[in-house]
Amino acid sequence: MNKYFYDLHIHSCLSPCADDDMTPNDIAGMGNLLGLNIMALTDHNSCKNLPPFFKACERNGIIPIGGMELTTAEDIHLICLFPSLETALSFGRKVETLLLPIKNKPHIFGNQLITNDNDDIIGTEENLLLSSTALSVTEASAMALEFGGISYPAHIDREANGIISILGDIPPEPGFTCCEFNDTENIERYRQKYSSLSGLSVLSCSDAHRLGDINEAENFVIIDDEPYSASLVRKKFLEKIGKEVEK
């Protein structure tokens, strides 16, 4: 049994709202300096920087998780995480077909940079990744499950793109087992106000758009990791965060 310190909500330079220096290698290197063991890359509605992120994490001794911050038709942000790079990429290709076809305007929204293993820019995403998909919250959650992943509402204590500010509460239909808070000081107040939180585990992640925003090694889960492998830890981690999250 070992502690694994995590940050599961990080944006790379592919997300237009993130700094251009949020490259896969710089993100993984910062995670190493901060003492993180598990990091998830969750760009807006795309997984195209996951391959270099996985390699960068492996070079830095960090277990990578492939993910996405998906925007639903209601304009709600969901974190979707997957047990392998391949399933995450497949999910990303599916989401790409469901994203509203609006072209990015870099001078307004920011660059959407795709990199290689060396952080060289090899392309840009043309469609605006801040757009909504055609999926409802329930449909998005079900689709993540179909691809072997998990999903949960992001930053539920925020006005912008938070599920509670938009729907008034967390609906039972998607069957969420956990949720993410932007500010841990809001947890108790929200639990008292919204009974739907009583059965949910709570995650606290950075939603980092700049290198200095990435969480330090504070939040963790304890995992039985024998016989050790990165894929085993990743699988058990995803299973556990839906049940019990320790801080």
PDB file of C-alpha atoms in Angstrom:
ATOM      1  CA  MET A   1       0.000   0.000   0.000  1.00  0.00           C
ATOM      2  CA  ASN A   2       1.415   3.362  -1.025  1.00  0.00           C
ATOM      3  CA  LYS A   3       0.328   6.985  -1.205  1.00  0.00           C
ATOM      4  CA  TYR A   4      -0.037   8.468  -4.673  1.00  0.00           C
ATOM      5  CA  PHE A   5      -0.175  12.257  -4.875  1.00  0.00           C
ATOM      6  CA  TYR A   6      -2.189  13.514  -7.806  1.00  0.00           C
ATOM      7  CA  ASP A   7      -3.396  16.437  -9.892  1.00  0.00           C
ATOM      8  CA  LEU A   8      -6.107  15.424 -12.350  1.00  0.00           C
ATOM      9  CA  HIS A   9      -7.071  18.708 -13.997  1.00  0.00           C
ATOM     10  CA  ILE A  10      -4.296  20.248 -16.088  1.00  0.00           C
ATOM     11  CA  HIS A  11      -4.433  22.033 -19.441  1.00  0.00           C
ATOM     12  CA  SER A  12      -1.675  22.039 -22.038  1.00  0.00           C
ATOM     13  CA  CYS A  13      -0.932  24.567 -24.768  1.00  0.00           C
ATOM     14  CA  LEU A  14      -3.624  22.809 -26.813  1.00  0.00           C
ATOM     15  CA  SER A  15      -6.281  24.560 -24.720  1.00  0.00           C
ATOM     16  CA  PRO A  16      -6.624  28.134 -25.978  1.00  0.00           C
ATOM     17  CA  CYS A  17      -7.011  29.507 -22.461  1.00  0.00           C
ATOM     18  CA  ALA A  18      -3.706  27.957 -21.300  1.00  0.00           C
ATOM     19  CA  ASP A  19      -0.265  29.525 -21.597  1.00  0.00           C
ATOM     20  CA  ASP A  20       1.760  28.525 -24.634  1.00  0.00           C
ATOM     21  CA  ASP A  21       4.535  27.276 -22.334  1.00  0.00           C
ATOM     22  CA  MET A  22       2.214  24.592 -20.920  1.00  0.00           C
ATOM     23  CA  THR A  23       3.971  21.980 -23.032  1.00  0.00           C
ATOM     24  CA  PRO A  24       3.843  18.279 -22.144  1.00  0.00           C
ATOM     25  CA  ASN A  25       7.486  18.172 -21.025  1.00  0.00           C
ATOM     26  CA  ASP A  26       7.220  21.324 -18.922  1.00  0.00           C
ATOM     27  CA  ILE A  27       4.027  20.056 -17.264  1.00  0.00           C
ATOM     28  CA  ALA A  28       5.596  16.699 -16.395  1.00  0.00           C
ATOM     29  CA  GLY A  29       8.810  18.354 -15.242  1.00  0.00           C
ATOM     30  CA  MET A  30       6.892  20.659 -12.926  1.00  0.00           C
ATOM     31  CA  GLY A  31       4.939  17.708 -11.561  1.00  0.00           C
ATOM     32  CA  ASN A  32       8.216  15.961 -10.794  1.00  0.00           C
ATOM     33  CA  LEU A  33       9.548  19.022  -8.955  1.00  0.00           C
ATOM     34  CA  LEU A  34       6.333  19.260  -6.936  1.00  0.00           C
ATOM     35  CA  GLY A  35       6.431  15.599  -5.907  1.00  0.00           C
ATOM     36  CA  LEU A  36       3.372  14.401  -7.806  1.00  0.00           C
ATOM     37  CA  ASN A  37       3.002  10.702  -8.658  1.00  0.00           C
ATOM     38  CA  ILE A  38      -0.059  10.812 -10.938  1.00  0.00           C
ATOM     39  CA  MET A  39      -1.028  13.546 -13.396  1.00  0.00           C
ATOM     40  CA  ALA A  40      -3.916  13.780 -15.842  1.00  0.00           C
ATOM     41  CA  LEU A  41      -3.920  16.014 -18.890  1.00  0.00           C
ATOM     42  CA  THR A  42      -7.442  17.328 -19.457  1.00  0.00           C
ATOM     43  CA  ASP A  43      -7.526  19.731 -22.373  1.00  0.00           C
ATOM     44  CA  HIS A  44     -10.814  21.188 -23.532  1.00  0.00           C
ATOM     45  CA  ASN A  45     -12.626  18.724 -25.819  1.00  0.00           C
ATOM     46  CA  SER A  46      -9.428  17.207 -27.254  1.00  0.00           C
ATOM     47  CA  CYS A  47      -6.822  14.558 -26.488  1.00  0.00           C
ATOM     48  CA  LYS A  48      -4.288  15.438 -29.187  1.00  0.00           C
ATOM     49  CA  ASN A  49      -1.429  16.291 -26.805  1.00  0.00           C
ATOM     50  CA  LEU A  50      -1.781  13.079 -24.814  1.00  0.00           C
ATOM     51  CA  PRO A  51       0.874  11.018 -26.688  1.00  0.00           C
ATOM     52  CA  PRO A  52       3.755  13.410 -25.887  1.00  0.00           C
ATOM     53  CA  PHE A  53       2.367  13.934 -22.388  1.00  0.00           C
ATOM     54  CA  PHE A  54       2.508  10.199 -21.675  1.00  0.00           C
ATOM     55  CA  LYS A  55       6.127  10.003 -22.796  1.00  0.00           C
ATOM     56  CA  ALA A  56       7.079  13.110 -20.831  1.00  0.00           C
ATOM     57  CA  CYS A  57       5.498  11.713 -17.661  1.00  0.00           C
ATOM     58  CA  GLU A  58       7.259   8.389 -18.076  1.00  0.00           C
ATOM     59  CA  ARG A  59      10.613  10.200 -18.401  1.00  0.00           C
ATOM     60  CA  ASN A  60       9.850  12.063 -15.180  1.00  0.00           C
ATOM     61  CA  GLY A  61       8.724   9.044 -13.168  1.00  0.00           C
ATOM     62  CA  ILE A  62       5.067  10.090 -13.153  1.00  0.00           C
ATOM     63  CA  ILE A  63       2.090   7.878 -13.977  1.00  0.00           C
ATOM     64  CA  PRO A  64       0.067   9.654 -16.697  1.00  0.00           C
ATOM     65  CA  ILE A  65      -3.686   9.491 -17.106  1.00  0.00           C
ATOM     66  CA  GLY A  66      -5.354  10.375 -20.377  1.00  0.00           C
ATOM     67  CA  GLY A  67      -8.270  12.700 -19.954  1.00  0.00           C
ATOM     68  CA  MET A  68     -10.376  15.536 -21.268  1.00  0.00           C
ATOM     69  CA  GLU A  69     -12.435  18.405 -19.924  1.00  0.00           C
ATOM     70  CA  LEU A  70     -15.548  17.929 -22.014  1.00  0.00           C
ATOM     71  CA  THR A  71     -18.086  20.718 -22.491  1.00  0.00           C
ATOM     72  CA  THR A  72     -21.641  19.418 -22.621  1.00  0.00           C
ATOM     73  CA  ALA A  73     -24.565  20.837 -24.565  1.00  0.00           C
ATOM     74  CA  GLU A  74     -25.638  22.590 -21.353  1.00  0.00           C
ATOM     75  CA  ASP A  75     -22.184  24.265 -21.216  1.00  0.00           C
ATOM     76  CA  ILE A  76     -21.154  22.175 -18.202  1.00  0.00           C
ATOM     77  CA  HIS A  77     -17.577  20.978 -17.786  1.00  0.00           C
ATOM     78  CA  LEU A  78     -17.025  17.265 -17.098  1.00  0.00           C
ATOM     79  CA  ILE A  79     -13.679  15.647 -16.390  1.00  0.00           C
ATOM     80  CA  CYS A  80     -13.358  12.367 -18.298  1.00  0.00           C
ATOM     81  CA  LEU A  81     -10.474  10.001 -17.421  1.00  0.00           C
ATOM     82  CA  PHE A  82      -9.450   6.747 -19.096  1.00  0.00           C
ATOM     83  CA  PRO A  83      -7.434   3.641 -18.179  1.00  0.00           C
ATOM     84  CA  SER A  84      -5.164   3.770 -21.242  1.00  0.00           C
ATOM     85  CA  LEU A  85      -3.806   6.177 -23.810  1.00  0.00           C
ATOM     86  CA  GLU A  86      -5.527   4.266 -26.596  1.00  0.00           C
ATOM     87  CA  THR A  87      -9.013   4.508 -25.078  1.00  0.00           C
ATOM     88  CA  ALA A  88      -8.537   8.203 -24.362  1.00  0.00           C
ATOM     89  CA  LEU A  89      -7.494   8.874 -27.957  1.00  0.00           C
ATOM     90  CA  SER A  90     -10.479   6.917 -29.264  1.00  0.00           C
ATOM     91  CA  PHE A  91     -12.771   8.946 -27.028  1.00  0.00           C
ATOM     92  CA  GLY A  92     -11.134  12.136 -28.288  1.00  0.00           C
ATOM     93  CA  ARG A  93     -11.760  11.194 -31.903  1.00  0.00           C
ATOM     94  CA  LYS A  94     -15.423  10.590 -31.123  1.00  0.00           C
ATOM     95  CA  VAL A  95     -15.810  13.903 -29.301  1.00  0.00           C
ATOM     96  CA  GLU A  96     -14.212  15.702 -32.245  1.00  0.00           C
ATOM     97  CA  THR A  97     -17.173  14.658 -34.407  1.00  0.00           C
ATOM     98  CA  LEU A  98     -19.614  16.085 -31.841  1.00  0.00           C
ATOM     99  CA  LEU A  99     -17.972  19.472 -31.310  1.00  0.00           C
ATOM    100  CA  LEU A 100     -19.691  22.513 -32.770  1.00  0.00           C
ATOM    101  CA  PRO A 101     -17.839  23.432 -36.002  1.00  0.00           C
ATOM    102  CA  ILE A 102     -16.630  26.896 -35.017  1.00  0.00           C
ATOM    103  CA  LYS A 103     -13.186  28.008 -36.167  1.00  0.00           C
ATOM    104  CA  ASN A 104     -10.740  29.269 -33.572  1.00  0.00           C
ATOM    105  CA  LYS A 105      -9.616  32.891 -33.681  1.00  0.00           C
ATOM    106  CA  PRO A 106      -6.205  32.782 -31.976  1.00  0.00           C
ATOM    107  CA  HIS A 107      -6.006  36.559 -31.578  1.00  0.00           C
ATOM    108  CA  ILE A 108      -9.199  36.406 -29.504  1.00  0.00           C
ATOM    109  CA  PHE A 109      -9.248  33.002 -27.790  1.00  0.00           C
ATOM    110  CA  GLY A 110      -5.578  31.992 -27.827  1.00  0.00           C
ATOM    111  CA  ASN A 111      -3.409  29.447 -29.604  1.00  0.00           C
ATOM    112  CA  GLN A 112      -4.302  25.744 -29.782  1.00  0.00           C
ATOM    113  CA  LEU A 113      -0.885  24.126 -30.164  1.00  0.00           C
ATOM    114  CA  ILE A 114      -0.188  20.458 -30.889  1.00  0.00           C
ATOM    115  CA  THR A 115       3.320  19.288 -29.962  1.00  0.00           C
ATOM    116  CA  ASN A 116       5.596  16.307 -30.433  1.00  0.00           C
ATOM    117  CA  ASP A 117       7.685  14.452 -27.857  1.00  0.00           C
ATOM    118  CA  ASN A 118      10.266  17.264 -27.835  1.00  0.00           C
ATOM    119  CA  ASP A 119       7.704  20.052 -27.345  1.00  0.00           C
ATOM    120  CA  ASP A 120       8.135  21.178 -30.943  1.00  0.00           C
ATOM    121  CA  ILE A 121       4.933  22.612 -32.397  1.00  0.00           C
ATOM    122  CA  ILE A 122       3.766  20.258 -35.137  1.00  0.00           C
ATOM    123  CA  GLY A 123       0.329  21.707 -35.760  1.00  0.00           C
ATOM    124  CA  THR A 124      -2.614  23.705 -34.509  1.00  0.00           C
ATOM    125  CA  GLU A 125      -6.204  22.722 -33.850  1.00  0.00           C
ATOM    126  CA  GLU A 126      -8.437  24.685 -36.203  1.00  0.00           C
ATOM    127  CA  ASN A 127     -11.806  24.196 -34.477  1.00  0.00           C
ATOM    128  CA  LEU A 128     -12.430  26.214 -31.332  1.00  0.00           C
ATOM    129  CA  LEU A 129     -12.018  23.830 -28.404  1.00  0.00           C
ATOM    130  CA  LEU A 130     -13.969  26.102 -26.067  1.00  0.00           C
ATOM    131  CA  SER A 131     -17.158  25.271 -27.978  1.00  0.00           C
ATOM    132  CA  SER A 132     -19.818  22.950 -26.611  1.00  0.00           C
ATOM    133  CA  THR A 133     -20.413  19.420 -27.819  1.00  0.00           C
ATOM    134  CA  ALA A 134     -23.807  18.044 -28.810  1.00  0.00           C
ATOM    135  CA  LEU A 135     -23.820  15.756 -25.748  1.00  0.00           C
ATOM    136  CA  SER A 136     -25.989  16.291 -22.697  1.00  0.00           C
ATOM    137  CA  VAL A 137     -24.481  15.664 -19.262  1.00  0.00           C
ATOM    138  CA  THR A 138     -26.117  12.239 -19.105  1.00  0.00           C
ATOM    139  CA  GLU A 139     -25.053  11.345 -22.652  1.00  0.00           C
ATOM    140  CA  ALA A 140     -21.468  12.463 -22.054  1.00  0.00           C
ATOM    141  CA  SER A 141     -21.212  10.442 -18.857  1.00  0.00           C
ATOM    142  CA  ALA A 142     -22.613   7.360 -20.603  1.00  0.00           C
ATOM    143  CA  MET A 143     -20.213   7.763 -23.522  1.00  0.00           C
ATOM    144  CA  ALA A 144     -17.192   8.003 -21.223  1.00  0.00           C
ATOM    145  CA  LEU A 145     -18.350   4.771 -19.590  1.00  0.00           C
ATOM    146  CA  GLU A 146     -18.706   3.105 -22.998  1.00  0.00           C
ATOM    147  CA  PHE A 147     -15.034   3.841 -23.628  1.00  0.00           C
ATOM    148  CA  GLY A 148     -14.058   2.326 -20.276  1.00  0.00           C
ATOM    149  CA  GLY A 149     -13.583   5.649 -18.516  1.00  0.00           C
ATOM    150  CA  ILE A 150     -15.077   7.604 -15.658  1.00  0.00           C
ATOM    151  CA  SER A 151     -16.497  11.120 -15.596  1.00  0.00           C
ATOM    152  CA  TYR A 152     -17.439  13.654 -12.965  1.00  0.00           C
ATOM    153  CA  PRO A 153     -18.438  17.338 -12.861  1.00  0.00           C
ATOM    154  CA  ALA A 154     -15.560  19.809 -12.695  1.00  0.00           C
ATOM    155  CA  HIS A 155     -15.278  22.813 -10.348  1.00  0.00           C
ATOM    156  CA  ILE A 156     -18.851  22.478  -9.110  1.00  0.00           C
ATOM    157  CA  ASP A 157     -18.395  25.530  -6.866  1.00  0.00           C
ATOM    158  CA  ARG A 158     -17.734  27.874  -9.786  1.00  0.00           C
ATOM    159  CA  GLU A 159     -20.323  29.969 -11.576  1.00  0.00           C
ATOM    160  CA  ALA A 160     -18.797  29.481 -15.020  1.00  0.00           C
ATOM    161  CA  ASN A 161     -19.436  25.992 -16.423  1.00  0.00           C
ATOM    162  CA  GLY A 162     -20.253  24.505 -13.016  1.00  0.00           C
ATOM    163  CA  ILE A 163     -23.031  21.930 -12.937  1.00  0.00           C
ATOM    164  CA  ILE A 164     -24.750  23.411  -9.875  1.00  0.00           C
ATOM    165  CA  SER A 165     -24.761  26.981 -11.168  1.00  0.00           C
ATOM    166  CA  ILE A 166     -26.300  25.787 -14.448  1.00  0.00           C
ATOM    167  CA  LEU A 167     -28.693  23.017 -13.359  1.00  0.00           C
ATOM    168  CA  GLY A 168     -29.259  24.076  -9.757  1.00  0.00           C
ATOM    169  CA  ASP A 169     -28.010  20.753  -8.355  1.00  0.00           C
ATOM    170  CA  ILE A 170     -26.268  17.546  -9.393  1.00  0.00           C
ATOM    171  CA  PRO A 171     -28.847  15.341 -11.140  1.00  0.00           C
ATOM    172  CA  PRO A 172     -28.971  11.630 -10.232  1.00  0.00           C
ATOM    173  CA  GLU A 173     -29.255  10.332 -13.805  1.00  0.00           C
ATOM    174  CA  PRO A 174     -25.566  10.402 -14.811  1.00  0.00           C
ATOM    175  CA  GLY A 175     -24.722   8.378 -11.706  1.00  0.00           C
ATOM    176  CA  PHE A 176     -21.664  10.395 -10.689  1.00  0.00           C
ATOM    177  CA  THR A 177     -19.645   8.961  -7.807  1.00  0.00           C
ATOM    178  CA  CYS A 178     -17.377  11.959  -7.247  1.00  0.00           C
ATOM    179  CA  CYS A 179     -17.062  15.646  -8.031  1.00  0.00           C
ATOM    180  CA  GLU A 180     -14.373  18.297  -8.159  1.00  0.00           C
ATOM    181  CA  PHE A 181     -14.164  21.487  -6.124  1.00  0.00           C
ATOM    182  CA  ASN A 182     -12.220  24.541  -7.184  1.00  0.00           C
ATOM    183  CA  ASP A 183     -11.877  25.791  -3.590  1.00  0.00           C
ATOM    184  CA  THR A 184     -11.813  23.266  -0.743  1.00  0.00           C
ATOM    185  CA  GLU A 185     -13.160  25.902   1.653  1.00  0.00           C
ATOM    186  CA  ASN A 186     -16.507  25.587  -0.131  1.00  0.00           C
ATOM    187  CA  ILE A 187     -16.910  21.841   0.459  1.00  0.00           C
ATOM    188  CA  GLU A 188     -18.701  21.886   3.813  1.00  0.00           C
ATOM    189  CA  ARG A 189     -21.023  24.736   2.839  1.00  0.00           C
ATOM    190  CA  TYR A 190     -22.018  22.984  -0.376  1.00  0.00           C
ATOM    191  CA  ARG A 191     -22.576  19.674   1.414  1.00  0.00           C
ATOM    192  CA  GLN A 192     -24.937  21.366   3.840  1.00  0.00           C
ATOM    193  CA  LYS A 193     -26.840  23.079   1.035  1.00  0.00           C
ATOM    194  CA  TYR A 194     -26.992  20.285  -1.568  1.00  0.00           C
ATOM    195  CA  SER A 195     -28.039  16.824  -0.386  1.00  0.00           C
ATOM    196  CA  SER A 196     -26.906  15.356  -3.717  1.00  0.00           C
ATOM    197  CA  LEU A 197     -23.303  15.680  -2.493  1.00  0.00           C
ATOM    198  CA  SER A 198     -23.815  13.394   0.499  1.00  0.00           C
ATOM    199  CA  GLY A 199     -22.859  10.240  -1.367  1.00  0.00           C
ATOM    200  CA  LEU A 200     -20.122  11.721  -3.534  1.00  0.00           C
ATOM    201  CA  SER A 201     -16.384  11.635  -2.990  1.00  0.00           C
ATOM    202  CA  VAL A 202     -14.612  14.955  -3.403  1.00  0.00           C
ATOM    203  CA  LEU A 203     -11.571  15.729  -5.522  1.00  0.00           C
ATOM    204  CA  SER A 204      -9.525  18.898  -5.321  1.00  0.00           C
ATOM    205  CA  CYS A 205      -7.428  19.575  -8.418  1.00  0.00           C
ATOM    206  CA  SER A 206      -5.705  22.623  -9.838  1.00  0.00           C
ATOM    207  CA  ASP A 207      -7.394  23.306 -13.192  1.00  0.00           C
ATOM    208  CA  ALA A 208      -3.921  24.582 -14.067  1.00  0.00           C
ATOM    209  CA  HIS A 209      -3.553  26.813 -17.109  1.00  0.00           C
ATOM    210  CA  ARG A 210      -0.071  27.985 -16.069  1.00  0.00           C
ATOM    211  CA  LEU A 211       2.876  26.005 -14.743  1.00  0.00           C
ATOM    212  CA  GLY A 212       2.726  27.822 -11.419  1.00  0.00           C
ATOM    213  CA  ASP A 213      -0.877  26.706 -10.904  1.00  0.00           C
ATOM    214  CA  ILE A 214      -0.166  22.952 -10.774  1.00  0.00           C
ATOM    215  CA  ASN A 215      -0.933  21.468  -7.366  1.00  0.00           C
ATOM    216  CA  GLU A 216       1.793  20.587  -4.923  1.00  0.00           C
ATOM    217  CA  ALA A 217       1.849  17.079  -3.436  1.00  0.00           C
ATOM    218  CA  GLU A 218      -1.092  17.446  -1.037  1.00  0.00           C
ATOM    219  CA  ASN A 219      -4.013  15.354  -2.298  1.00  0.00           C
ATOM    220  CA  PHE A 220      -3.529  11.605  -2.442  1.00  0.00           C
ATOM    221  CA  VAL A 221      -5.072   8.168  -2.578  1.00  0.00           C
ATOM    222  CA  ILE A 222      -3.671   5.006  -1.009  1.00  0.00           C
ATOM    223  CA  ILE A 223      -3.375   2.118  -3.455  1.00  0.00           C
ATOM    224  CA  ASP A 224      -2.416  -1.532  -3.127  1.00  0.00           C
ATOM    225  CA  ASP A 225       0.079  -1.496  -5.996  1.00  0.00           C
ATOM    226  CA  GLU A 226       1.486  -5.036  -5.927  1.00  0.00           C
ATOM    227  CA  PRO A 227       2.648  -6.441  -8.278  1.00  0.00           C
ATOM    228  CA  TYR A 228       3.643  -2.950  -9.391  1.00  0.00           C
ATOM    229  CA  SER A 229       3.016  -1.615 -12.869  1.00  0.00           C
ATOM    230  CA  ALA A 230       1.942   1.811 -14.091  1.00  0.00           C
ATOM    231  CA  SER A 231      -1.127   0.345 -15.781  1.00  0.00           C
ATOM    232  CA  LEU A 232      -2.180  -1.422 -12.563  1.00  0.00           C
ATOM    233  CA  VAL A 233      -1.830   1.751 -10.505  1.00  0.00           C
ATOM    234  CA  ARG A 234      -3.738   3.736 -13.118  1.00  0.00           C
ATOM    235  CA  LYS A 235      -6.563   1.162 -13.157  1.00  0.00           C
ATOM    236  CA  LYS A 236      -6.823   0.957  -9.367  1.00  0.00           C
ATOM    237  CA  PHE A 237      -6.589   4.720  -9.034  1.00  0.00           C
ATOM    238  CA  LEU A 238      -9.518   5.283 -11.383  1.00  0.00           C
ATOM    239  CA  GLU A 239     -11.520   2.632  -9.552  1.00  0.00           C
ATOM    240  CA  LYS A 240     -10.786   4.175  -6.180  1.00  0.00           C
ATOM    241  CA  ILE A 241     -11.414   7.856  -6.820  1.00  0.00           C
ATOM    242  CA  GLY A 242     -15.054   7.006  -7.322  1.00  0.00           C
ATOM    243  CA  LYS A 243     -15.235   5.544  -3.830  1.00  0.00           C
ATOM    244  CA  GLU A 244     -12.899   7.251  -1.390  1.00  0.00           C
ATOM    245  CA  VAL A 245     -10.644  10.253  -1.760  1.00  0.00           C
ATOM    246  CA  GLU A 246      -8.258  11.130   1.031  1.00  0.00           C
ATOM    247  CA  LYS A 247      -6.577  14.455   1.670  1.00  0.00           C
TER     248      LYS A 247
END
